[in-house]
């Protein structure tokens, strides 16, 4: 079955380290998204991509970057991890930009 | 830009009773309104959606209504069961090809 997978599912890292969260989907969707979820803030969009080589900033993009070199993958990089980036991160994909399918989430702790 | 407000933030109902969650949106160009359910520790999953050319949609015990004039839409769950306990998110798809999310409603089903 087609799916969307994230790795790692759980990670603890130190302040200042670079961290990359992987996202891989097998639906061949052009549209992919990264969200973070924190208590009291719901789902906040970090970055999104509407196709290969296309990337766009969301509402909370500072300190994060993405790249889209193929249809299947949208890795999220934290350039220099900060404690404020401790969160749950959800990757998602969509065939049409509005029907969103989420991955299982990556729990990141920055100490 | 688009803004989506969701109420209440927490809703506690007796098992078997009905639950109603309401969302309002600001952008009259929004034309697609999904609802997602997120169980504790899991990913958000689409449970029902409605497009702007439809006033109501039902799927077994859940229904969504849309009032375009008033710019609000609601999720109705009848005969609530323990497995309905979760956080529910509404969203609106605006003219800039992005989903704008409500802050979420924690639904508690009391036995």
Short mmCIF file of C-alpha atoms in Angstrom, two decimals:
data_model
loop_
_atom_site.label_atom_id
_atom_site.label_comp_id
_atom_site.label_asym_id
_atom_site.label_seq_id
_atom_site.Cartn_x
_atom_site.Cartn_y
_atom_site.Cartn_z
CA UNK A 1 0.00 0.00 0.00
CA UNK A 2 1.10 3.53 -0.69
CA UNK A 3 2.03 5.44 2.42
CA UNK A 4 3.98 8.26 4.00
CA UNK A 5 6.75 7.45 6.45
CA UNK A 6 8.86 9.58 8.75
CA UNK A 7 12.17 8.85 10.40
CA UNK A 8 13.35 8.92 13.03
CA UNK A 9 10.16 8.60 15.06
CA UNK A 10 11.88 9.77 18.21
CA UNK A 11 15.09 11.73 18.60
CA UNK A 12 16.94 13.53 21.37
CA UNK A 13 19.60 16.00 20.29
CA UNK A 14 21.72 18.70 21.81
CA UNK A 15 21.35 22.43 21.35
CA UNK A 16 23.30 23.69 18.36
CA UNK A 17 23.40 20.40 16.46
CA UNK A 18 22.06 20.03 12.95
CA UNK A 19 19.15 17.61 12.71
CA UNK A 20 17.40 16.19 9.67
CA UNK A 21 13.98 14.58 9.76
CA UNK A 22 13.20 12.39 6.78
CA UNK A 23 9.84 12.11 5.03
CA UNK A 24 9.11 9.65 2.23
CA UNK A 25 5.82 9.11 0.42
CA UNK A 26 4.93 6.50 -2.17
CA UNK A 27 1.70 8.06 -3.43
CA UNK A 28 3.52 10.13 -6.06
CA UNK A 29 1.91 13.28 -4.66
CA UNK A 30 3.39 16.55 -5.90
CA UNK A 31 2.41 18.43 -2.73
CA UNK A 32 4.26 17.87 0.53
CA UNK A 33 4.22 19.73 3.84
CA UNK A 34 5.95 19.91 7.19
CA UNK A 35 4.01 20.92 10.31
CA UNK A 36 4.94 21.21 13.94
CA UNK A 37 2.48 20.61 16.73
CA UNK A 38 2.78 22.06 20.19
CA UNK A 39 0.28 22.17 23.03
CA UNK A 40 -1.87 25.25 22.68
CA UNK A 41 -0.78 25.99 19.10
CA UNK A 42 -2.41 23.30 17.03
CA UNK A 43 -0.78 22.58 13.68
CA UNK A 44 1.62 25.19 12.32
CA UNK A 45 3.03 25.05 8.80
CA UNK A 46 6.84 25.15 8.57
CA UNK A 47 7.58 24.61 4.88
CA UNK A 48 5.80 23.20 1.87
CA UNK A 49 6.56 22.09 -1.65
CA UNK A 50 4.33 21.84 -4.71
CA UNK A 51 6.78 19.86 -6.79
CA UNK A 52 10.41 18.96 -7.44
CA UNK A 53 12.73 21.91 -6.87
CA UNK A 54 9.86 23.96 -5.41
CA UNK A 55 9.98 24.97 -1.74
CA UNK A 56 8.07 27.64 0.17
CA UNK A 57 8.12 29.08 3.67
CA UNK A 58 5.23 28.58 6.00
CA UNK A 59 4.25 30.59 9.07
CA UNK A 60 7.07 29.26 11.33
CA UNK A 61 9.98 28.67 8.96
CA UNK A 62 12.79 30.40 10.89
CA UNK A 63 15.52 27.91 11.79
CA UNK A 64 14.26 25.26 9.35
CA UNK A 65 15.01 24.39 5.73
CA UNK A 66 13.77 21.83 3.22
CA UNK A 67 14.85 20.58 -0.17
CA UNK A 68 12.89 18.71 -2.83
CA UNK A 69 15.13 16.79 -5.22
CA UNK A 70 12.53 14.15 -6.13
CA UNK A 71 8.79 13.58 -5.79
CA UNK A 72 9.00 11.08 -2.94
CA UNK A 73 11.10 12.92 -0.34
CA UNK A 74 10.98 16.19 1.60
CA UNK A 75 13.61 16.19 4.36
CA UNK A 76 13.36 18.86 7.05
CA UNK A 77 16.62 20.24 8.44
CA UNK A 78 17.06 22.15 11.67
CA UNK A 79 20.25 24.08 11.02
CA UNK A 80 21.16 24.65 14.68
CA UNK A 81 18.69 23.00 17.03
CA UNK A 82 17.22 25.14 19.81
CA UNK A 83 15.14 24.13 22.83
CA UNK A 84 12.21 26.03 21.33
CA UNK A 85 12.21 23.48 18.51
CA UNK A 86 11.31 20.64 20.84
CA UNK A 87 8.05 19.51 19.30
CA UNK A 88 6.19 16.87 17.36
CA UNK A 89 6.80 17.17 13.63
CA UNK A 90 4.34 15.88 11.05
CA UNK A 91 5.11 15.45 7.40
CA UNK A 92 2.14 15.35 5.06
CA UNK A 93 1.36 14.96 1.39
CA UNK A 94 -1.59 15.80 -0.80
CA UNK A 95 -2.76 15.03 -4.31
CA UNK A 96 -4.59 18.32 -4.61
CA UNK A 97 -3.20 20.72 -1.95
CA UNK A 98 -6.25 20.44 0.28
CA UNK A 99 -6.79 16.76 1.17
CA UNK A 100 -3.86 16.21 3.52
CA UNK A 101 -2.47 12.82 4.54
CA UNK A 102 -0.15 12.90 7.54
CA UNK A 103 2.80 10.75 8.47
CA UNK A 104 2.98 9.21 11.94
CA UNK A 105 5.04 12.04 13.38
CA UNK A 106 8.56 12.57 14.68
CA UNK A 107 9.02 13.45 18.35
CA UNK A 108 12.07 15.71 18.70
CA UNK A 109 13.58 16.77 22.01
CA UNK A 110 16.37 19.36 22.08
CA UNK A 111 18.34 19.39 25.35
CA UNK B 1 -5.33 36.52 5.11
CA UNK B 2 -7.58 33.66 6.09
CA UNK B 3 -8.25 33.04 9.77
CA UNK B 4 -10.08 30.05 11.24
CA UNK B 5 -11.49 30.16 14.75
CA UNK B 6 -12.63 26.95 16.44
CA UNK B 7 -14.86 26.59 19.49
CA UNK B 8 -14.97 25.25 22.09
CA UNK B 9 -11.40 24.37 22.96
CA UNK B 10 -12.64 21.57 25.22
CA UNK B 11 -15.98 19.78 25.08
CA UNK B 12 -17.16 17.20 27.57
CA UNK B 13 -20.30 15.19 26.79
CA UNK B 14 -22.02 12.17 28.25
CA UNK B 15 -21.66 8.96 26.29
CA UNK B 16 -24.61 8.65 23.95
CA UNK B 17 -25.21 12.40 23.71
CA UNK B 18 -24.40 14.57 20.72
CA UNK B 19 -21.36 16.83 20.31
CA UNK B 20 -21.10 19.93 18.14
CA UNK B 21 -17.88 21.77 17.28
CA UNK B 22 -18.02 25.07 15.40
CA UNK B 23 -15.54 26.88 13.19
CA UNK B 24 -15.69 30.27 11.55
CA UNK B 25 -13.54 31.47 8.67
CA UNK B 26 -12.81 34.89 7.26
CA UNK B 27 -11.94 34.40 3.57
CA UNK B 28 -15.05 34.20 1.40
CA UNK B 29 -12.92 32.55 -1.31
CA UNK B 30 -12.45 29.43 0.85
CA UNK B 31 -14.15 26.51 -0.83
CA UNK B 32 -13.11 23.32 0.99
CA UNK B 33 -13.54 22.50 4.68
CA UNK B 34 -12.12 19.26 6.13
CA UNK B 35 -12.30 17.90 9.65
CA UNK B 36 -9.50 15.85 11.18
CA UNK B 37 -9.49 13.62 14.23
CA UNK B 38 -6.32 13.11 16.23
CA UNK B 39 -6.20 10.44 18.91
CA UNK B 40 -3.61 10.74 21.65
CA UNK B 41 -0.12 10.11 20.29
CA UNK B 42 -1.38 9.50 16.75
CA UNK B 43 -1.45 11.43 13.50
CA UNK B 44 -4.40 13.61 12.45
CA UNK B 45 -6.71 11.73 10.11
CA UNK B 46 -9.38 13.07 7.80
CA UNK B 47 -12.85 12.06 8.96
CA UNK B 48 -15.16 14.16 6.81
CA UNK B 49 -15.01 17.14 4.49
CA UNK B 50 -17.38 19.47 2.68
CA UNK B 51 -17.08 21.70 -0.36
CA UNK B 52 -18.65 25.11 -0.72
CA UNK B 53 -21.33 23.96 -3.18
CA UNK B 54 -22.84 21.64 -0.53
CA UNK B 55 -24.69 22.62 2.64
CA UNK B 56 -24.51 19.36 4.57
CA UNK B 57 -22.75 16.02 4.40
CA UNK B 58 -23.25 12.92 6.54
CA UNK B 59 -21.25 9.78 7.16
CA UNK B 60 -22.89 7.46 9.68
CA UNK B 61 -22.73 9.23 13.08
CA UNK B 62 -20.84 12.29 11.89
CA UNK B 63 -22.07 15.20 9.81
CA UNK B 64 -20.75 18.55 8.72
CA UNK B 65 -22.83 21.62 7.92
CA UNK B 66 -21.71 24.73 6.08
CA UNK B 67 -23.23 28.20 6.15
CA UNK B 68 -21.43 30.22 3.48
CA UNK B 69 -23.32 33.42 4.22
CA UNK B 70 -22.30 33.39 7.87
CA UNK B 71 -18.90 31.83 7.07
CA UNK B 72 -19.13 29.04 9.55
CA UNK B 73 -19.15 25.27 9.48
CA UNK B 74 -19.80 22.71 12.19
CA UNK B 75 -19.03 19.10 13.00
CA UNK B 76 -21.86 17.08 14.53
CA UNK B 77 -21.28 13.73 16.21
CA UNK B 78 -24.38 11.82 17.34
CA UNK B 79 -24.61 8.94 19.80
CA UNK B 80 -21.09 9.58 21.04
CA UNK B 81 -18.95 6.61 22.03
CA UNK B 82 -15.72 6.34 24.06
CA UNK B 83 -13.69 5.97 20.85
CA UNK B 84 -14.83 9.46 19.80
CA UNK B 85 -12.57 10.93 22.49
CA UNK B 86 -9.85 12.82 20.62
CA UNK B 87 -8.79 16.26 19.44
CA UNK B 88 -10.70 17.48 16.41
CA UNK B 89 -9.32 20.06 13.99
CA UNK B 90 -11.20 22.04 11.39
CA UNK B 91 -9.53 23.71 8.42
CA UNK B 92 -10.40 25.95 5.50
CA UNK B 93 -8.76 25.87 2.09
CA UNK B 94 -8.22 29.43 0.97
CA UNK B 95 -7.58 31.03 -2.41
CA UNK B 96 -3.79 30.87 -1.90
CA UNK B 97 -3.71 27.09 -2.08
CA UNK B 98 -3.13 26.57 1.64
CA UNK B 99 -5.09 24.89 4.38
CA UNK B 100 -5.64 27.20 7.37
CA UNK B 101 -6.18 25.26 10.59
CA UNK B 102 -8.32 25.85 13.63
CA UNK B 103 -6.68 25.47 17.05
CA UNK B 104 -8.41 22.19 17.85
CA UNK B 105 -11.15 20.93 20.20
CA UNK B 106 -10.49 18.28 22.81
CA UNK B 107 -13.59 16.08 22.99
CA UNK B 108 -14.06 14.10 26.18
CA UNK B 109 -16.71 11.38 26.32
CA UNK B 110 -17.83 10.72 29.89
CA UNK B 111 -18.98 7.17 30.67
#
